[in-house]
Short mmCIF file of C-alpha atoms in Angstrom, two decimals:
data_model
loop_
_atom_site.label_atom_id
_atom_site.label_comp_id
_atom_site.label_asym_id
_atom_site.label_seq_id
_atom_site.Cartn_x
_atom_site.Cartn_y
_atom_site.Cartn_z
CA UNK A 1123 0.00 0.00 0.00
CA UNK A 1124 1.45 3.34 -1.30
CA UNK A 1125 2.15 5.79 1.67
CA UNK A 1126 0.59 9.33 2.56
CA UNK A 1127 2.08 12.13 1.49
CA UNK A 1128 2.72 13.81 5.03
CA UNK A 1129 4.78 9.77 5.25
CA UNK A 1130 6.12 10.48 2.14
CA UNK A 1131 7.56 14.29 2.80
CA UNK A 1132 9.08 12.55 6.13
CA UNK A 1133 10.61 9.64 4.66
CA UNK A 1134 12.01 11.64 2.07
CA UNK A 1135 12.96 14.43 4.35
CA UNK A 1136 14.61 11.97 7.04
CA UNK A 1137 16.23 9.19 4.74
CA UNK A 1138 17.45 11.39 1.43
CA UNK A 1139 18.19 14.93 3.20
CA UNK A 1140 15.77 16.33 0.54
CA UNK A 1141 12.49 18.24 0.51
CA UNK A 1142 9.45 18.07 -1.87
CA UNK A 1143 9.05 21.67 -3.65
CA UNK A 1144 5.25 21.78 -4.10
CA UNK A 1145 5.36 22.04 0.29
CA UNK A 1146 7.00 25.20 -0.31
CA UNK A 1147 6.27 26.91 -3.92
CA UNK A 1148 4.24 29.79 -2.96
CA UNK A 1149 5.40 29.46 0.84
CA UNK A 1150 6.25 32.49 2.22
CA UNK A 1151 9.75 31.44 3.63
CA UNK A 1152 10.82 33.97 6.39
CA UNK A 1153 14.31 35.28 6.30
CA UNK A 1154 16.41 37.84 8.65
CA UNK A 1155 15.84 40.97 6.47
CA UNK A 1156 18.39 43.77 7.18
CA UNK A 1157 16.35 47.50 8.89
CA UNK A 1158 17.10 50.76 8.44
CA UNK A 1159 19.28 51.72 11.13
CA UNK A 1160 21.62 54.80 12.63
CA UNK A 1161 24.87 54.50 14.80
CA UNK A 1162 24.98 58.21 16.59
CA UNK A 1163 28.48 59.14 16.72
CA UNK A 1164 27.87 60.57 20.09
CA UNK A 1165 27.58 57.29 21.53
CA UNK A 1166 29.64 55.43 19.07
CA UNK A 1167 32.79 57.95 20.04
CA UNK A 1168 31.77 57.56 24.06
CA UNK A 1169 32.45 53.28 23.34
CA UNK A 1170 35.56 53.66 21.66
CA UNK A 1171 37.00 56.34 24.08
CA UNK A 1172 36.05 53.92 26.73
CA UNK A 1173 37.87 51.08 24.45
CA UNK A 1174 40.71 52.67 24.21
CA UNK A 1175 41.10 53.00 27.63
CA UNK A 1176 40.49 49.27 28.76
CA UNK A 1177 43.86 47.61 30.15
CA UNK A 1178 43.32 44.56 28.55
CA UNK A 1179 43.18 45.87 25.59
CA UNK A 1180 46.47 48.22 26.09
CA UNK A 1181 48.51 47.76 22.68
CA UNK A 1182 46.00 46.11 20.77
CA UNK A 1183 44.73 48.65 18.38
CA UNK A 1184 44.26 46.09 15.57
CA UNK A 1185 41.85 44.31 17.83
CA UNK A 1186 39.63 48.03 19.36
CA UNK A 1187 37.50 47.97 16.67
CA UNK A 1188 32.98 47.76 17.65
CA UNK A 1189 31.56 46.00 15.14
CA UNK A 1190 28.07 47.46 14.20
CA UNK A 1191 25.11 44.96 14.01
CA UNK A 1192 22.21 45.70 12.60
CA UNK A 1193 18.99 44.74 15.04
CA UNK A 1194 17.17 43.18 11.83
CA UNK A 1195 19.74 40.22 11.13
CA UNK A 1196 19.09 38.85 14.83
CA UNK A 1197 22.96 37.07 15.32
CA UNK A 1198 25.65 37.55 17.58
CA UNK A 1199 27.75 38.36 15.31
CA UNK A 1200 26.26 39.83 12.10
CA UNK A 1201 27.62 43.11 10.47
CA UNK A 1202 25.62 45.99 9.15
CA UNK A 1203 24.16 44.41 6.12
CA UNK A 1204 24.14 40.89 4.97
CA UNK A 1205 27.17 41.24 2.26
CA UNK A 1206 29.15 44.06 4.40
CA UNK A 1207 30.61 44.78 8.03
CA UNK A 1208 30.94 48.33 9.24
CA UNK A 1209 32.84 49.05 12.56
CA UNK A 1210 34.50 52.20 14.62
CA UNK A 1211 38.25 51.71 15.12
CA UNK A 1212 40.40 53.58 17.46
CA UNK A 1213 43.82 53.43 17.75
CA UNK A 1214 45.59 55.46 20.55
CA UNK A 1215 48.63 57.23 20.30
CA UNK A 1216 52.01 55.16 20.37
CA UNK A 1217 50.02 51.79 18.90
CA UNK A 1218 50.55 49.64 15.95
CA UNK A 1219 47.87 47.52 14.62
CA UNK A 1220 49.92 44.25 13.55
CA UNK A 1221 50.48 43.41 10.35
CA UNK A 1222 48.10 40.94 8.66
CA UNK A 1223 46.01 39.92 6.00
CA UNK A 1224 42.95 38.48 4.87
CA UNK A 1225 40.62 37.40 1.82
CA UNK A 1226 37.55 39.87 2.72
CA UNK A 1227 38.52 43.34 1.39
CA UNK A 1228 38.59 46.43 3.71
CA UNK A 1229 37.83 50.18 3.17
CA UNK A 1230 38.97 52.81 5.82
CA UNK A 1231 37.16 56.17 5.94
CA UNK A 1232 39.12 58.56 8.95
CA UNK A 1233 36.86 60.09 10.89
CA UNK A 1234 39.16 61.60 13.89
CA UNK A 1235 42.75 62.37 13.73
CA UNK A 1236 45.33 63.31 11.73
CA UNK A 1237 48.91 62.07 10.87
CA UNK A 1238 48.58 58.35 11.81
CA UNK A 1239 49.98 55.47 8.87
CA UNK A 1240 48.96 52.15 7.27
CA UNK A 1241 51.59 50.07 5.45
CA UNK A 1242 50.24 48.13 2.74
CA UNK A 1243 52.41 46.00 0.81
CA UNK A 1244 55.48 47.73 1.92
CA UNK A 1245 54.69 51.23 1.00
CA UNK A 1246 53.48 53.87 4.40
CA UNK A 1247 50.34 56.01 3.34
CA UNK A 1248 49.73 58.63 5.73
CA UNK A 1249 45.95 59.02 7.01
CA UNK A 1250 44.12 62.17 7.52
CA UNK A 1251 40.82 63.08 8.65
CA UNK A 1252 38.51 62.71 5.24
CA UNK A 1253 40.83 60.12 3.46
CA UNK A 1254 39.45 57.27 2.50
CA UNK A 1255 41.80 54.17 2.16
CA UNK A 1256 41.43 51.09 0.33
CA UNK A 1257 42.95 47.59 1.80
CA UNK A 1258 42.05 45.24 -1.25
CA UNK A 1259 41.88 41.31 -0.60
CA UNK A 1260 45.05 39.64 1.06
CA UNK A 1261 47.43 42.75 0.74
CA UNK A 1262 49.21 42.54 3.63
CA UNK A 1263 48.54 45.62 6.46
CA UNK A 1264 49.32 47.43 9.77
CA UNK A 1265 48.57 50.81 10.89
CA UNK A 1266 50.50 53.05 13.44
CA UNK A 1267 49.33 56.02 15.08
CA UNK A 1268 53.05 57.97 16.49
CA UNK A 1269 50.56 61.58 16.84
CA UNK A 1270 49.40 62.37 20.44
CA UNK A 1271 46.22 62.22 20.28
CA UNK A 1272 43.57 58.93 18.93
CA UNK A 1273 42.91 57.79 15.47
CA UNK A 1274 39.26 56.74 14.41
CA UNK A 1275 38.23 55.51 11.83
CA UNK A 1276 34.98 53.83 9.84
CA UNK A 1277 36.20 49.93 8.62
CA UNK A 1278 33.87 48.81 6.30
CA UNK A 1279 34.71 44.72 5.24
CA UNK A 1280 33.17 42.60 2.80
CA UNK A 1281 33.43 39.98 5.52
CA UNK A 1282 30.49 38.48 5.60
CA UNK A 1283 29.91 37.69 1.41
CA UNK A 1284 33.39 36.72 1.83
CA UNK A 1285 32.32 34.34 4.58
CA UNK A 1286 28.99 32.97 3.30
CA UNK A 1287 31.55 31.86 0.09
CA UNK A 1288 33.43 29.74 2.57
CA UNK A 1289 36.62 32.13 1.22
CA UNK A 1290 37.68 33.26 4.58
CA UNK A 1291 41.23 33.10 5.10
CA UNK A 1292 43.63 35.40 7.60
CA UNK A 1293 47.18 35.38 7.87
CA UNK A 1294 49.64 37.21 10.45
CA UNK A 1295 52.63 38.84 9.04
CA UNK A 1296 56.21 37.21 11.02
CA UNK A 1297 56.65 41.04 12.20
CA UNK A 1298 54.29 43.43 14.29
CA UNK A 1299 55.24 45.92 11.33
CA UNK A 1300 56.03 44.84 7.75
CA UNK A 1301 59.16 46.54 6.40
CA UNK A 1302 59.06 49.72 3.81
CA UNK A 1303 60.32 48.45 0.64
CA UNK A 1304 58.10 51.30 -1.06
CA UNK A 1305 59.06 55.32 -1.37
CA UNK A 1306 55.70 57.38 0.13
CA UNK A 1307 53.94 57.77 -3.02
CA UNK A 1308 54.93 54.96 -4.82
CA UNK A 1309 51.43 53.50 -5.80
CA UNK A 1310 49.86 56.83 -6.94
CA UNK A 1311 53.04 57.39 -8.79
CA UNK A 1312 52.43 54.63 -10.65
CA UNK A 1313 49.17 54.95 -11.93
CA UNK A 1314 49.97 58.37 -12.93
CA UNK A 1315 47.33 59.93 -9.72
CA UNK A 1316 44.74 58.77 -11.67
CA UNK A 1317 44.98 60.53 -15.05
CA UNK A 1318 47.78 58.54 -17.24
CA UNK A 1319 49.43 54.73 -16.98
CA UNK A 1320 53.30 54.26 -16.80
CA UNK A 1321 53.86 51.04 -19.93
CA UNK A 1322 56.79 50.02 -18.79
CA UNK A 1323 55.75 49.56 -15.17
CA UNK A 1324 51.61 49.16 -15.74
CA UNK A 1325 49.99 46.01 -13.48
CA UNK A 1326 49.42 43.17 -15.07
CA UNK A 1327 46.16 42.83 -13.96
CA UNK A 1328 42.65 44.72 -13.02
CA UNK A 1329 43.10 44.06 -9.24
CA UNK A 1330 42.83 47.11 -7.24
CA UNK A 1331 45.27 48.73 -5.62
CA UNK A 1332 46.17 49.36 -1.96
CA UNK A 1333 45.47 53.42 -2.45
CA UNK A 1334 44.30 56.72 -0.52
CA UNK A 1335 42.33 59.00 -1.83
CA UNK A 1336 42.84 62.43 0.27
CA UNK A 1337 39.71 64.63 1.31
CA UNK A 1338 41.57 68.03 0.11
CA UNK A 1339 40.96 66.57 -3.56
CA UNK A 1340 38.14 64.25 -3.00
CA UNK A 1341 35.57 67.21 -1.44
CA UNK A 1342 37.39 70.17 -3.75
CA UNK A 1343 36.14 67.99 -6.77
CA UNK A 1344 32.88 67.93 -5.44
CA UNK A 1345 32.89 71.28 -4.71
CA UNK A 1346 34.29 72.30 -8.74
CA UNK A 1347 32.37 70.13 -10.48
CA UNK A 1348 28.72 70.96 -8.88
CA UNK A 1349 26.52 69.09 -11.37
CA UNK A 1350 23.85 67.54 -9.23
CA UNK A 1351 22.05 63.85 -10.05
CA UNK A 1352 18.58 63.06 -9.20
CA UNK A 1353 19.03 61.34 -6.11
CA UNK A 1354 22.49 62.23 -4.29
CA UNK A 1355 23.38 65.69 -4.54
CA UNK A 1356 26.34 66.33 -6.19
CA UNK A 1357 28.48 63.05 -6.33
CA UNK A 1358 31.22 61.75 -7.65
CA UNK A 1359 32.33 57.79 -7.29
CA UNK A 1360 35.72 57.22 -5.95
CA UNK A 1361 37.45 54.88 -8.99
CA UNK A 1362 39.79 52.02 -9.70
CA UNK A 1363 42.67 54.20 -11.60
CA UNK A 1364 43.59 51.39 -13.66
CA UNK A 1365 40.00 50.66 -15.07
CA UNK A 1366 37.98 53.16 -14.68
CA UNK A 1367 35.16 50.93 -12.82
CA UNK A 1368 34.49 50.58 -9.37
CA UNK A 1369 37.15 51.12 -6.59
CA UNK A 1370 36.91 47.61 -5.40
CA UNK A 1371 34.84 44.15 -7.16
CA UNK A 1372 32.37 44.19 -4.47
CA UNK A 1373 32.16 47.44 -3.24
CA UNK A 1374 31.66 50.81 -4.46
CA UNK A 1375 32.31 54.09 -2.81
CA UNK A 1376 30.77 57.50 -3.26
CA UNK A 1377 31.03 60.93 -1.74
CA UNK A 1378 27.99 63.25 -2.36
CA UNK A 1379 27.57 66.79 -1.63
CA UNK A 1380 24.30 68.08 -0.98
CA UNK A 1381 24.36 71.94 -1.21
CA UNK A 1382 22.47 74.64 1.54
CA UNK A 1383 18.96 73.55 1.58
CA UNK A 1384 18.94 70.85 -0.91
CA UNK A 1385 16.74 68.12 -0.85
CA UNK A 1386 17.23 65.16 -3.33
CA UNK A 1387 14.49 63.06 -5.17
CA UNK A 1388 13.09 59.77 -4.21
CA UNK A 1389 14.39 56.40 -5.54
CA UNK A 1390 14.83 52.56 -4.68
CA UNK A 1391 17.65 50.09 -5.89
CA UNK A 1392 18.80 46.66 -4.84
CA UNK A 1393 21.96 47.75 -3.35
CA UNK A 1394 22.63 48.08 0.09
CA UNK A 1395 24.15 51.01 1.59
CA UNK A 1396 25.99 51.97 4.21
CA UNK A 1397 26.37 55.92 4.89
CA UNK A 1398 28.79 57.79 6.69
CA UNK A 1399 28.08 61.70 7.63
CA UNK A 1400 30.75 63.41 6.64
CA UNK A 1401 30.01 66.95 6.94
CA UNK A 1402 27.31 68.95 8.47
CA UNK A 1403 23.92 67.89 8.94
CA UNK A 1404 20.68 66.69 7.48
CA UNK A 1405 18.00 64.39 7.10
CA UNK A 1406 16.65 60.96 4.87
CA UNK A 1407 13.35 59.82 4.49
CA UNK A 1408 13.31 56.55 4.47
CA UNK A 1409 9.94 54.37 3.39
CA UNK A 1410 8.39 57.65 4.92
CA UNK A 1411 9.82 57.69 8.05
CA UNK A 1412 12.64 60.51 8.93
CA UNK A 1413 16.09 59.67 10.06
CA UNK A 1414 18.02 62.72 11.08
CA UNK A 1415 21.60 62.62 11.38
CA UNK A 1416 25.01 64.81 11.87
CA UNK A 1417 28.18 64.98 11.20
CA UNK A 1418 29.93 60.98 12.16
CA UNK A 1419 26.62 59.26 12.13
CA UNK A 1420 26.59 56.14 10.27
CA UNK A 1421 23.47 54.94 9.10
CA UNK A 1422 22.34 51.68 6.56
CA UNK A 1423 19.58 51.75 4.06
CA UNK A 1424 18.43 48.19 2.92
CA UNK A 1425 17.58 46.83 -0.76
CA UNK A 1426 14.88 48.24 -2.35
CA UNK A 1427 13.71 50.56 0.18
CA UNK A 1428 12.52 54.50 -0.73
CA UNK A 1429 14.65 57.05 0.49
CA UNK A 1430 15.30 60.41 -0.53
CA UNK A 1431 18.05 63.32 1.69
CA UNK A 1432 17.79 66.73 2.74
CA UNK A 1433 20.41 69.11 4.09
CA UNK A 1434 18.48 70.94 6.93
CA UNK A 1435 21.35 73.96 6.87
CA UNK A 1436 20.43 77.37 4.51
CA UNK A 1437 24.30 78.20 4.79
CA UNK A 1438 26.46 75.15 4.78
CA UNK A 1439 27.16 71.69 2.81
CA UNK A 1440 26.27 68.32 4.30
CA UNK A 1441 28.69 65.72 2.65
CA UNK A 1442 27.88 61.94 2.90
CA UNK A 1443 30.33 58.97 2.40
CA UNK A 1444 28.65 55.71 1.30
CA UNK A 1445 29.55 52.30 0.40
CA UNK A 1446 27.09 49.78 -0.94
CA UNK A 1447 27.76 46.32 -2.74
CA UNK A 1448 26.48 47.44 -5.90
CA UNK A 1449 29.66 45.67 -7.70
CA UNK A 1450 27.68 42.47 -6.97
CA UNK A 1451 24.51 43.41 -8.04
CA UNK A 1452 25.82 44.66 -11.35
CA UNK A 1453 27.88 41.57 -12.09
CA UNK A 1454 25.09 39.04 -11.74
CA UNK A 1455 22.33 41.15 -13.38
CA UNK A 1456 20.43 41.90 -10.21
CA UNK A 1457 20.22 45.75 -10.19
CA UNK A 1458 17.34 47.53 -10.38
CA UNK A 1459 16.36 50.93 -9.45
CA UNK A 1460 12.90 52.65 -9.83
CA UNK A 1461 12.12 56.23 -9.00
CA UNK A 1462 9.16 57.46 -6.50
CA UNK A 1463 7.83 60.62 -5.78
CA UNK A 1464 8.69 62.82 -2.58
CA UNK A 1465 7.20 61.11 0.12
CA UNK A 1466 5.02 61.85 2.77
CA UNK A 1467 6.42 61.73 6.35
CA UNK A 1468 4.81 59.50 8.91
CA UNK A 1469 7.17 58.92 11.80
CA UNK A 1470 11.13 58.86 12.63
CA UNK A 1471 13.41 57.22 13.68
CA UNK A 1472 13.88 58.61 16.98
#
């Protein structure tokens, strides 16, 4: 006598490690979904103060790093969104970070400080407040901070795509500090700072490279060029200078201006962003709720959800840095973007 389904969907289920897909065709499957969600630099800066002044973590600036975990993925240990990580580093004065490397790629943004180092691949790039430094996969690292006062800094990984790719790997360099086999400059050099590629010396390949792009020129382009898009303000997208495309294969970078009382229009896309307030202050409406922020507040904005920004000051700019994993998106077809009307406010965030 043939068996009943429900016997059926168990037998199957216990004995083959398989499942039957009519159970769950039109199922609605329920999945940790990633929510809108600010980090106030006010507190963010009181925990990393307070980090660097723990004894046990004396010396350890590689390690002082709080790992921001956005309330919608419900883990111990999940990371802003589901393909990135975004953290607040400190480093205090006299520390090295050890050298090291690993698979998922890393982007620094320095929020705090000025005059500290990373060494990457044997050449020192000094770190200002503004700069924005790349750390592409397994290129080996350390930092240093030799000012007298701390260093912080937004670390943005692609640590957990990285991970959910089982292509996690992590290495310690043999010395705290790697040596400098590289004159200051050497990588910009190189690529000609953007504009021009050296034949004789060119890579031999599309990877990118371990470089900084300074805030002087990043925000005075921004301010020069002062053709504003739809949706960001004025904004400009920090590049690979040997290709031309994105600054790293899974992430991209922006910096957008938004001028004395602008406010952008509204839009949707299937990239997930992270933003870091980089200047002044503002506001985003986000599926019609308002999320203020100021000046080193880092907020995330998940796939397809509205949002549109506003600078709230009649006399100054409001400048955001954002990453987002749009790379991804782009390279397996998945991007979409649709355009909304302004929106009508019905709550906020705080």
């Amino acid at each position: 006598m043939p068996r009943s389904e429900p016997e059926f969907v168990e037998a199957l289920k216990e004995e083959a490690s398989a499942f039957p897909l009519w159970r769950f065709h039109n199922a609605k499957v329920e999945r940790p979904k990633v929510l809108p969600h600010v980090w106030r630099w006010s507190m963010m800066e009181r925990f990393a103060q307070e980090a660097g002044d723990l004894p046990e973590l004396k010396g350890q600036g590689d390690r002082r790093a709080l790992v921001m975990s956005n309330p919608g993925l419900k883990m111990p240990f999940s990371g802003a969104t589901k393909t990135l990580t975004s953290a607040i580093q400190i480093v205090w004065p006299g520390e090295i970070a050890t050298a090291h490397r690993h698979t998922p790629a890393a982007i620094r943004f320095i929020i705090q400080g000025n005059g500290a180092f990373t060494v990457q691949d044997g050449e020192r790039f000094i770190m200002d407040q503004g700069d924005f430094t790349l750390t592409p996969s397994f290129v080996w690292h350390d930092h240093g901070n030799l000012t007298e006062k701390p260093m912080i800094w937004l670390d943005v990984l692609d640590a957990p795509l990285v991970g959910y790719l089982d292509a996690s790997f992590f290495e310690d360099f043999p010395e705290d500090e790697q040596p400098i086999i590289h004159p200051e400059g050497y990588t910009n050099v190189r690529v000609g700072h953007g504009l021009m590629r050296g034949l004789a010396d060119r890579p031999a390949h599309n990877r990118p490279l371990p470089v900084t792009y300074k805030w002087d020129q990043a925000y005075g382009a921004l301010r020069d060029f002062d053709q504003s898009t739809p949706f960001d303000g004025v904004a400009m997208e920090y590049i690979n200078p040997i290709t031309g495309g994105h600054c790293m294969p899974t992430v991209a970078a922006v910096l957008s201006r938004l001028r004395p009382g602008e406010r952008t229009g509204a839009h949707r896309h299937t990239a997930t962003t992270i933003y870091h307030v980089a200047k002044g202050s503002g506001f985003s409406i986000v599926d019609g709720k308002e999320l203020a922020w100021s000046k080193g507040d880092t907020f995330t904005l998940p796939s397809w959800t509205w949002h549109e920004h506003g600078n709230g000051s009649s006399t100054d700019d409001a400048v955001l840095f954002s990453v987002s994993d749009l790379p991804l998106l782009e390279a397996v077809g998945l991007f979409r973007e649709e355009e909304g009307n302004p929106q009508q406010v019905t709550g906020s965030f705080d």
